[in-house]
């Protein structure tokens, strides 16, 4: 048998050299080979190389705008609620790695997954009794859609395969999720012919505390009644529409959807991938409305930002319906389903969250964001400033100059990642008043120039 070099040699580089590469060399390789989210290849902007992270701070490999360390205003996209390198989460990693990092979920099970599923059933509102683990939020939405469609098929209702949602949403980047993203923001024109054609209501009227608009309620009622025979489920992000535009709506619309979907034999799916685990001031955004969906998707903060893990939870009615059908199994099974390492970290993250007064932390951050961001309303070009829970948003009347806004924020010691016309933050819950003050100052500075 041939011995020695099995992998082809890396051109110009040995594996040993790789660890000694300079920041410049690494960034050159990044540009040559590595695709970044929603980017061309090669990327137009140069990413910042992160060397390490601890608490609320990211440490860059070399200074950017004279700054080596920044406060993370984004929680790595909603996820790192306890901050980075938390001792309890690190300990959970080490403990679980020493036992088993991964083992298949077909025919085998593991205690971290069992414990996490049981915990999620207890924590989430209403009778969501069954948990399907998967690897990312988008996959959880695919699974939720399959659960809903398969449920109706198992009852012989094959026509019920469409989804309904409202415009302005974001549910992920695989096919079913894309089909219920906002048609404009989700670039549906790019995928015409590929995406299933779903039923869209208008964007829900803005404002958490704005009273219900009877005309909008009538529109929802009319659409649902008109398409009831075709719709398997209504799927929405409860209370906060995230990447689709960082908009808040009155939780009363969720009660309206709950009543209408019951009346017309339609399932209700809440996508709590961004809003779950305290972000909006309630443990789950559904609690603002005191309604529970038939299916709920969780992700992002589930592991405190350590690893990709998501879940779709459903009622016994759905689980039993599917399991009595002609194909009596839920037709899905990711390779890394129920990953013990991710589940162990998620358990530790929930221990941390539930062991602290997270509601007081989020309320304190909400107050700090309100105080720090409200002066931004006076800036030229700012059309709206809104805060809910640990989410703060400044909306401009023009698309943000991303490079300029990012550099300006870094100069103020903060990492921000604006989106279209929005400069926004969802800081880690462990951010203290000084961090929040710095974040709001950075947002104001960015809004002024970008
Ligand atoms: C991020 C997000 C998703 C997709 O999750 P991924 O893990 O990125 O696939 C779905 N829905 C909402 C509301 C999200 O914020």
Coordinates of C-alpha atoms and ligand atoms in Angstrom, one line a residue:
X1 CA 0.0 0.0 0.0
X2 CA 1.2 3.5 -0.8
X3 CA 2.5 5.3 2.3
X4 CA 3.2 8.9 3.0
X5 CA 1.4 11.8 1.4
X6 CA -2.3 10.9 1.0
X7 CA -3.6 14.5 0.7
X8 CA -2.4 16.5 -2.3
X9 CA 0.1 19.1 -1.2
X10 CA -1.2 22.6 -0.7
X11 CA 0.3 24.8 -3.4
X12 CA 3.0 27.1 -1.9
X13 CA 1.9 26.2 1.7
X14 CA 2.5 23.4 4.0
X15 CA 0.0 22.7 6.7
X16 CA 2.5 23.9 9.2
X17 CA 2.9 27.3 7.4
X18 CA -0.9 27.8 7.7
X19 CA -0.7 28.4 11.4
X20 CA 2.0 31.0 10.9
X21 CA 0.2 33.0 8.2
X22 CA 0.0 36.8 8.6
X23 CA -3.3 38.5 8.8
X24 CA -2.7 39.9 5.2
X25 CA -2.0 36.4 3.9
X26 CA -5.1 34.9 5.5
X27 CA -7.2 37.7 4.1
X28 CA -5.8 37.1 0.7
X29 CA -6.7 33.4 0.9
X30 CA -10.1 34.4 2.2
X31 CA -10.6 36.6 -0.8
X32 CA -9.4 33.8 -3.2
X33 CA -11.4 30.9 -1.8
X34 CA -14.0 31.7 0.8
X35 CA -17.6 32.7 0.1
X36 CA -19.3 35.1 2.6
X37 CA -23.0 35.6 3.2
X38 CA -24.9 37.4 0.4
X39 CA -21.6 38.2 -1.3
X40 CA -20.1 38.0 -4.8
X41 CA -16.9 36.0 -5.3
X42 CA -14.4 37.5 -4.7
X43 CA -16.1 39.7 -2.1
X44 CA -16.2 43.4 -2.7
X45 CA -15.5 44.2 0.9
X46 CA -12.7 42.9 3.0
X47 CA -13.9 41.1 6.1
X48 CA -12.3 41.8 9.5
X49 CA -10.3 38.8 10.9
X50 CA -11.4 37.9 14.4
X51 CA -8.7 36.4 16.6
X52 CA -10.7 35.7 19.7
X53 CA -13.8 36.8 21.7
X54 CA -14.6 37.1 25.4
X55 CA -17.7 38.5 27.1
X56 CA -19.1 41.2 24.9
X57 CA -15.8 41.9 23.2
X58 CA -14.5 40.7 19.8
X59 CA -10.7 40.9 19.4
X60 CA -9.4 41.6 15.9
X61 CA -6.2 40.0 14.6
X62 CA -4.8 43.5 13.9
X63 CA -6.1 47.0 14.5
X64 CA -8.9 48.3 12.2
X65 CA -9.3 52.1 12.3
X66 CA -6.9 52.0 15.1
X67 CA -9.1 49.7 17.1
X68 CA -8.2 46.1 18.2
X69 CA -11.2 45.3 20.4
X70 CA -14.9 46.1 19.9
X71 CA -18.2 45.5 21.7
X72 CA -20.3 43.1 19.7
X73 CA -23.6 45.0 19.0
X74 CA -24.9 42.1 16.9
X75 CA -24.5 39.0 19.2
X76 CA -23.3 37.2 16.1
X77 CA -26.8 37.6 14.6
X78 CA -29.1 37.2 17.6
X79 CA -27.2 34.2 18.9
X80 CA -24.5 35.0 21.5
X81 CA -26.9 36.1 24.3
X82 CA -24.4 35.2 27.2
X83 CA -21.4 36.7 25.4
X84 CA -18.3 34.8 24.2
X85 CA -16.2 32.3 26.0
X86 CA -18.6 32.0 28.9
X87 CA -17.1 29.7 31.5
X88 CA -20.3 27.6 31.9
X89 CA -20.7 27.1 28.2
X90 CA -17.0 26.3 27.7
X91 CA -17.2 23.8 30.5
X92 CA -20.2 22.1 28.9
X93 CA -18.2 21.8 25.6
X94 CA -15.3 20.2 27.4
X95 CA -17.4 17.8 29.4
X96 CA -19.4 16.6 26.4
X97 CA -16.4 16.4 24.1
X98 CA -14.8 14.0 26.6
X99 CA -17.9 11.7 26.4
X100 CA -19.0 11.9 22.7
X101 CA -19.2 14.8 20.3
X102 CA -21.5 13.2 17.8
X103 CA -23.3 9.9 17.2
X104 CA -26.0 9.2 14.7
X105 CA -29.6 9.7 15.8
X106 CA -31.1 6.8 13.8
X107 CA -31.6 3.9 16.2
X108 CA -29.4 5.7 18.8
X109 CA -30.2 8.5 21.2
X110 CA -28.3 10.6 23.7
X111 CA -29.0 12.2 27.1
X112 CA -28.2 15.8 26.1
X113 CA -30.8 15.6 23.3
X114 CA -33.4 14.0 25.6
X115 CA -32.8 16.6 28.3
X116 CA -33.0 19.5 25.8
X117 CA -36.2 18.3 24.1
X118 CA -37.9 17.8 27.5
X119 CA -36.8 21.3 28.5
X120 CA -38.0 22.9 25.3
X121 CA -41.4 21.3 25.7
X122 CA -41.7 22.6 29.2
X123 CA -40.4 26.1 28.4
X124 CA -42.4 26.8 25.2
X125 CA -46.0 28.0 25.4
X126 CA -48.9 25.7 24.9
X127 CA -49.1 22.0 24.1
X128 CA -46.0 21.7 21.9
X129 CA -45.0 18.2 23.0
X130 CA -42.7 16.9 20.3
X131 CA -39.3 18.1 19.2
X132 CA -37.6 17.6 15.8
X133 CA -33.9 18.6 16.0
X134 CA -32.1 19.9 12.9
X135 CA -28.9 21.8 12.1
X136 CA -30.0 25.3 11.2
X137 CA -32.9 27.7 11.3
X138 CA -33.7 27.3 7.5
X139 CA -33.9 23.5 7.9
X140 CA -36.2 23.9 10.9
X141 CA -38.5 26.0 8.7
X142 CA -38.3 23.3 5.9
X143 CA -39.2 20.7 8.6
X144 CA -42.1 22.8 9.9
X145 CA -43.5 23.2 6.3
X146 CA -43.1 19.4 5.8
X147 CA -44.8 18.7 9.1
X148 CA -47.8 20.9 8.1
X149 CA -48.1 19.6 4.6
X150 CA -47.6 15.9 5.6
X151 CA -50.2 16.3 8.3
X152 CA -52.9 17.3 5.8
X153 CA -51.8 14.6 3.4
X154 CA -52.1 12.0 6.1
X155 CA -55.7 13.2 6.5
X156 CA -56.2 12.9 2.7
X157 CA -56.3 16.7 2.2
X158 CA -53.7 16.8 -0.6
X159 CA -54.8 20.2 -1.9
X160 CA -53.6 21.8 1.3
X161 CA -50.0 22.4 0.5
X162 CA -49.6 26.2 0.2
X163 CA -48.3 28.4 2.9
X164 CA -49.6 31.9 3.8
X165 CA -47.6 34.7 5.4
X166 CA -47.4 38.4 5.5
X167 CA -45.0 40.5 3.5
X168 CA -41.8 41.8 5.1
X169 CA -40.8 38.5 6.7
X170 CA -37.5 36.5 6.7
X171 CA -37.5 32.7 7.3
X172 CA -34.1 31.6 5.9
X173 CA -32.4 30.8 2.6
X174 CA -33.4 27.3 1.5
X175 CA -36.4 26.8 -0.9
X176 CA -39.5 26.7 1.4
X177 CA -38.2 29.4 3.7
X178 CA -37.3 31.6 0.7
X179 CA -40.8 31.2 -0.7
X180 CA -42.3 32.9 2.4
X181 CA -39.6 35.6 2.7
X182 CA -40.7 39.0 1.6
X183 CA -41.0 38.7 -2.2
X184 CA -38.9 41.9 -2.8
X185 CA -36.4 41.6 0.0
X186 CA -36.1 37.9 -0.7
X187 CA -35.4 38.4 -4.4
X188 CA -38.3 36.2 -5.6
X189 CA -37.8 37.5 -9.1
X190 CA -34.4 35.7 -9.1
X191 CA -36.2 32.4 -8.4
X192 CA -39.4 32.7 -10.4
X193 CA -40.5 29.2 -11.6
X194 CA -38.6 27.5 -8.7
X195 CA -40.3 28.8 -5.5
X196 CA -43.7 27.4 -4.6
X197 CA -46.2 30.3 -5.0
X198 CA -47.5 31.2 -1.5
X199 CA -50.3 33.5 -0.3
X200 CA -49.2 36.9 0.9
X201 CA -51.0 39.5 3.0
X202 CA -49.6 43.0 3.3
X203 CA -46.9 43.9 5.8
X204 CA -48.5 44.0 9.2
X205 CA -49.1 47.6 10.4
X206 CA -46.0 48.9 12.3
X207 CA -45.8 49.4 16.0
X208 CA -45.9 47.1 19.0
X209 CA -48.3 49.4 20.8
X210 CA -50.2 50.8 17.8
X211 CA -53.9 49.7 18.0
X212 CA -55.2 47.0 15.6
X213 CA -56.2 48.2 12.2
X214 CA -59.6 46.7 11.4
X215 CA -58.9 47.0 7.7
X216 CA -55.8 44.9 8.0
X217 CA -57.6 42.3 10.2
X218 CA -60.3 42.2 7.5
X219 CA -57.6 41.6 4.8
X220 CA -56.2 38.6 6.8
X221 CA -59.7 37.2 7.3
X222 CA -60.6 37.5 3.6
X223 CA -57.4 36.0 2.4
X224 CA -57.6 33.1 4.8
X225 CA -61.2 32.4 4.0
X226 CA -60.6 32.6 0.2
X227 CA -57.6 30.2 0.3
X228 CA -58.6 27.9 3.1
X229 CA -58.9 24.8 0.9
X230 CA -55.3 25.3 -0.3
X231 CA -53.4 26.6 2.7
X232 CA -51.6 24.1 5.0
X233 CA -50.3 26.6 7.4
X234 CA -49.9 30.3 8.1
X235 CA -46.3 31.0 9.0
X236 CA -45.1 34.3 10.6
X237 CA -42.4 35.7 12.8
X238 CA -44.3 36.7 15.9
X239 CA -44.1 40.4 17.0
X240 CA -40.7 41.1 15.4
X241 CA -39.9 40.8 11.7
X242 CA -36.1 40.5 11.8
X243 CA -33.9 40.4 8.7
X244 CA -36.9 41.3 6.5
X245 CA -36.9 44.9 8.0
X246 CA -36.6 44.9 11.8
X247 CA -40.3 45.8 12.2
X248 CA -42.5 45.4 15.3
X249 CA -46.2 44.8 15.2
X250 CA -49.1 44.6 17.7
X251 CA -49.2 41.1 19.2
X252 CA -53.0 41.3 18.7
X253 CA -52.5 40.3 15.1
X254 CA -51.2 36.9 16.3
X255 CA -54.4 36.4 18.2
X256 CA -56.3 37.3 15.0
X257 CA -54.3 34.7 13.1
X258 CA -54.8 32.1 15.8
X259 CA -58.6 32.5 15.7
X260 CA -58.8 32.6 11.9
X261 CA -56.6 29.6 11.4
X262 CA -58.6 27.6 14.0
X263 CA -61.9 28.6 12.3
X264 CA -60.6 27.6 8.8
X265 CA -58.7 24.4 9.7
X266 CA -55.3 25.8 9.0
X267 CA -52.1 25.2 11.1
X268 CA -50.2 28.1 12.6
X269 CA -46.4 28.2 12.6
X270 CA -44.4 30.7 14.6
X271 CA -40.8 31.3 13.5
X272 CA -39.2 32.2 16.8
X273 CA -35.7 31.6 15.5
X274 CA -34.7 35.2 16.1
X275 CA -37.2 36.2 18.8
X276 CA -36.9 33.1 21.1
X277 CA -35.1 33.0 24.5
X278 CA -35.9 36.4 25.8
X279 CA -34.9 38.8 23.0
X280 CA -38.2 40.7 22.9
X281 CA -38.7 40.9 26.6
X282 CA -40.8 37.7 26.8
X283 CA -39.2 34.3 26.8
X284 CA -40.9 33.6 23.5
X285 CA -42.6 36.4 21.5
X286 CA -45.8 34.3 21.3
X287 CA -46.2 35.1 25.0
X288 CA -46.9 38.8 24.2
X289 CA -50.0 37.6 22.5
X290 CA -50.8 34.8 24.9
X291 CA -51.3 32.4 22.0
X292 CA -49.6 29.2 21.1
X293 CA -49.0 28.0 17.6
X294 CA -49.3 24.4 16.3
X295 CA -45.6 24.4 15.3
X296 CA -42.8 26.5 16.6
X297 CA -39.3 26.9 15.2
X298 CA -36.3 27.7 17.4
X299 CA -32.6 28.3 16.5
X300 CA -30.1 31.1 16.7
X301 CA -29.7 31.7 20.5
X302 CA -30.6 28.1 21.3
X303 CA -26.9 27.2 21.9
X304 CA -26.0 30.7 23.2
X305 CA -24.2 31.2 19.9
X306 CA -21.7 28.3 20.2
X307 CA -22.9 25.9 17.5
X308 CA -25.6 25.6 14.8
X309 CA -28.7 23.9 16.2
X310 CA -32.4 24.4 15.6
X311 CA -35.6 22.7 16.4
X312 CA -39.2 22.4 15.1
X313 CA -41.7 21.7 17.9
X314 CA -45.3 20.5 17.2
X315 CA -48.5 19.4 19.0
X316 CA -49.5 15.8 19.6
X317 CA -52.3 16.3 17.1
X318 CA -49.8 16.9 14.3
X319 CA -47.4 14.2 15.4
X320 CA -50.1 11.6 15.7
X321 CA -51.8 12.7 12.4
X322 CA -48.5 12.2 10.5
X323 CA -47.8 8.9 12.2
X324 CA -51.2 7.5 11.2
X325 CA -50.8 8.6 7.6
X326 CA -50.1 6.5 4.5
X327 CA -46.4 7.2 5.0
X328 CA -46.5 7.1 8.8
X329 CA -43.1 8.7 9.4
X330 CA -42.0 12.3 9.3
X331 CA -39.9 12.2 6.1
X332 CA -36.8 14.0 7.3
X333 CA -33.5 13.0 9.1
X334 CA -30.4 15.2 9.0
X335 CA -27.0 13.5 9.5
X336 CA -26.2 15.6 12.5
X337 CA -29.6 15.4 14.0
X338 CA -29.7 15.7 17.8
X339 CA -25.9 16.4 17.9
X340 CA -24.9 15.7 21.6
X341 CA -22.3 18.5 21.7
X342 CA -24.7 21.2 20.5
X343 CA -27.5 19.9 22.7
X344 CA -25.2 19.9 25.8
X345 CA -24.3 23.5 25.1
X346 CA -27.9 24.4 24.6
X347 CA -28.7 22.8 28.0
X348 CA -26.0 24.8 29.6
X349 CA -27.2 28.0 27.9
X350 CA -30.8 27.4 29.2
X351 CA -29.4 26.7 32.7
X352 CA -27.7 30.1 32.5
X353 CA -30.7 31.9 31.1
X354 CA -33.2 30.4 33.5
X355 CA -30.7 30.8 36.4
X356 CA -30.6 34.6 35.9
X357 CA -33.1 37.3 35.9
X358 CA -32.9 37.6 32.2
X359 CA -36.1 39.6 32.1
X360 CA -34.6 42.3 34.2
X361 CA -31.4 42.2 32.0
X362 CA -33.4 42.7 28.9
X363 CA -35.6 45.4 30.5
X364 CA -32.4 47.3 31.5
X365 CA -31.0 47.0 28.0
X366 CA -34.3 48.2 26.6
X367 CA -34.2 51.3 28.8
X368 CA -30.6 51.9 27.8
X369 CA -31.3 51.5 24.1
X370 CA -34.3 53.9 24.4
X371 CA -32.3 56.5 26.2
X372 CA -29.3 56.3 23.8
X373 CA -31.2 56.0 20.5
X374 CA -34.0 58.4 20.9
X375 CA -31.7 61.4 20.2
X376 CA -31.0 59.8 16.8
X377 CA -34.6 60.7 15.7
X378 CA -33.4 64.3 15.4
X379 CA -30.6 63.5 12.9
X380 CA -31.1 64.4 9.3
X381 CA -32.1 61.3 7.2
X382 CA -33.4 59.3 10.1
X383 CA -37.0 58.3 9.6
X384 CA -37.7 56.1 12.6
X385 CA -36.1 55.0 15.8
X386 CA -37.6 51.9 17.5
X387 CA -36.8 49.7 20.4
X388 CA -38.3 46.5 21.8
X389 CA -36.7 44.4 24.4
X390 CA -33.0 44.0 23.6
X391 CA -33.5 45.2 20.0
X392 CA -32.7 48.7 18.9
X393 CA -33.3 50.1 15.3
X394 CA -32.5 53.3 13.5
X395 CA -34.1 53.5 10.1
X396 CA -32.7 56.0 7.5
X397 CA -34.4 57.4 4.4
X398 CA -31.7 55.9 2.2
X399 CA -29.6 52.7 2.0
X400 CA -26.8 52.7 4.5
X401 CA -23.2 53.1 3.2
X402 CA -22.2 49.8 4.8
X403 CA -18.4 50.3 4.6
X404 CA -18.6 53.8 6.0
X405 CA -21.1 52.8 8.7
X406 CA -19.0 49.8 9.8
X407 CA -15.8 51.8 9.9
X408 CA -17.4 54.6 11.9
X409 CA -18.8 52.1 14.4
X410 CA -15.4 50.4 14.8
X411 CA -13.9 53.8 15.5
X412 CA -16.4 54.1 18.3
X413 CA -15.3 50.7 19.6
X414 CA -18.4 48.8 18.4
X415 CA -19.2 46.1 15.8
X416 CA -22.4 46.7 13.8
X417 CA -23.6 45.2 10.6
X418 CA -26.2 47.5 9.0
X419 CA -28.8 46.1 6.6
X420 CA -30.4 48.1 3.7
X421 CA -31.7 51.3 5.3
X422 CA -31.3 50.0 8.9
X423 CA -28.6 50.5 11.5
X424 CA -29.5 48.2 14.4
X425 CA -28.4 46.2 17.4
X426 CA -29.3 43.2 19.4
X427 CA -26.6 43.1 22.0
X428 CA -25.7 40.1 24.3
X429 CA -27.8 40.2 27.4
X430 CA -24.7 40.4 29.5
X431 CA -23.9 43.9 28.0
X432 CA -23.6 46.3 30.8
X433 CA -24.8 50.0 30.8
X434 CA -21.4 51.2 29.6
X435 CA -21.5 48.7 26.7
X436 CA -25.1 49.8 25.8
X437 CA -24.1 53.5 26.0
X438 CA -21.1 52.8 23.6
X439 CA -23.4 50.8 21.2
X440 CA -26.0 53.6 21.0
X441 CA -23.2 56.2 20.5
X442 CA -21.8 54.2 17.7
X443 CA -25.2 53.8 16.1
X444 CA -25.8 57.6 16.3
X445 CA -22.3 58.2 14.8
X446 CA -22.9 55.8 12.0
X447 CA -26.4 57.2 11.3
X448 CA -24.8 60.7 11.1
X449 CA -22.3 59.8 8.3
X450 CA -23.8 56.8 6.5
Ligands
LIG1 C1 -31.9 33.5 10.9 C2 -33.4 33.2 10.7 C3 -33.7 32.0 10.0 C4 -32.7 31.1 9.4 O1 -31.9 30.5 10.3 P1 -30.4 29.9 9.7 O2 -29.9 29.2 10.9 O3 -29.7 31.1 9.3 O4 -30.7 29.0 8.6 C5 -35.1 31.8 9.9 N1 -36.0 32.6 10.5 C6 -35.7 33.7 11.2 C7 -36.7 34.5 11.8 C8 -34.3 34.0 11.3 O5 -34.0 35.2 12.0

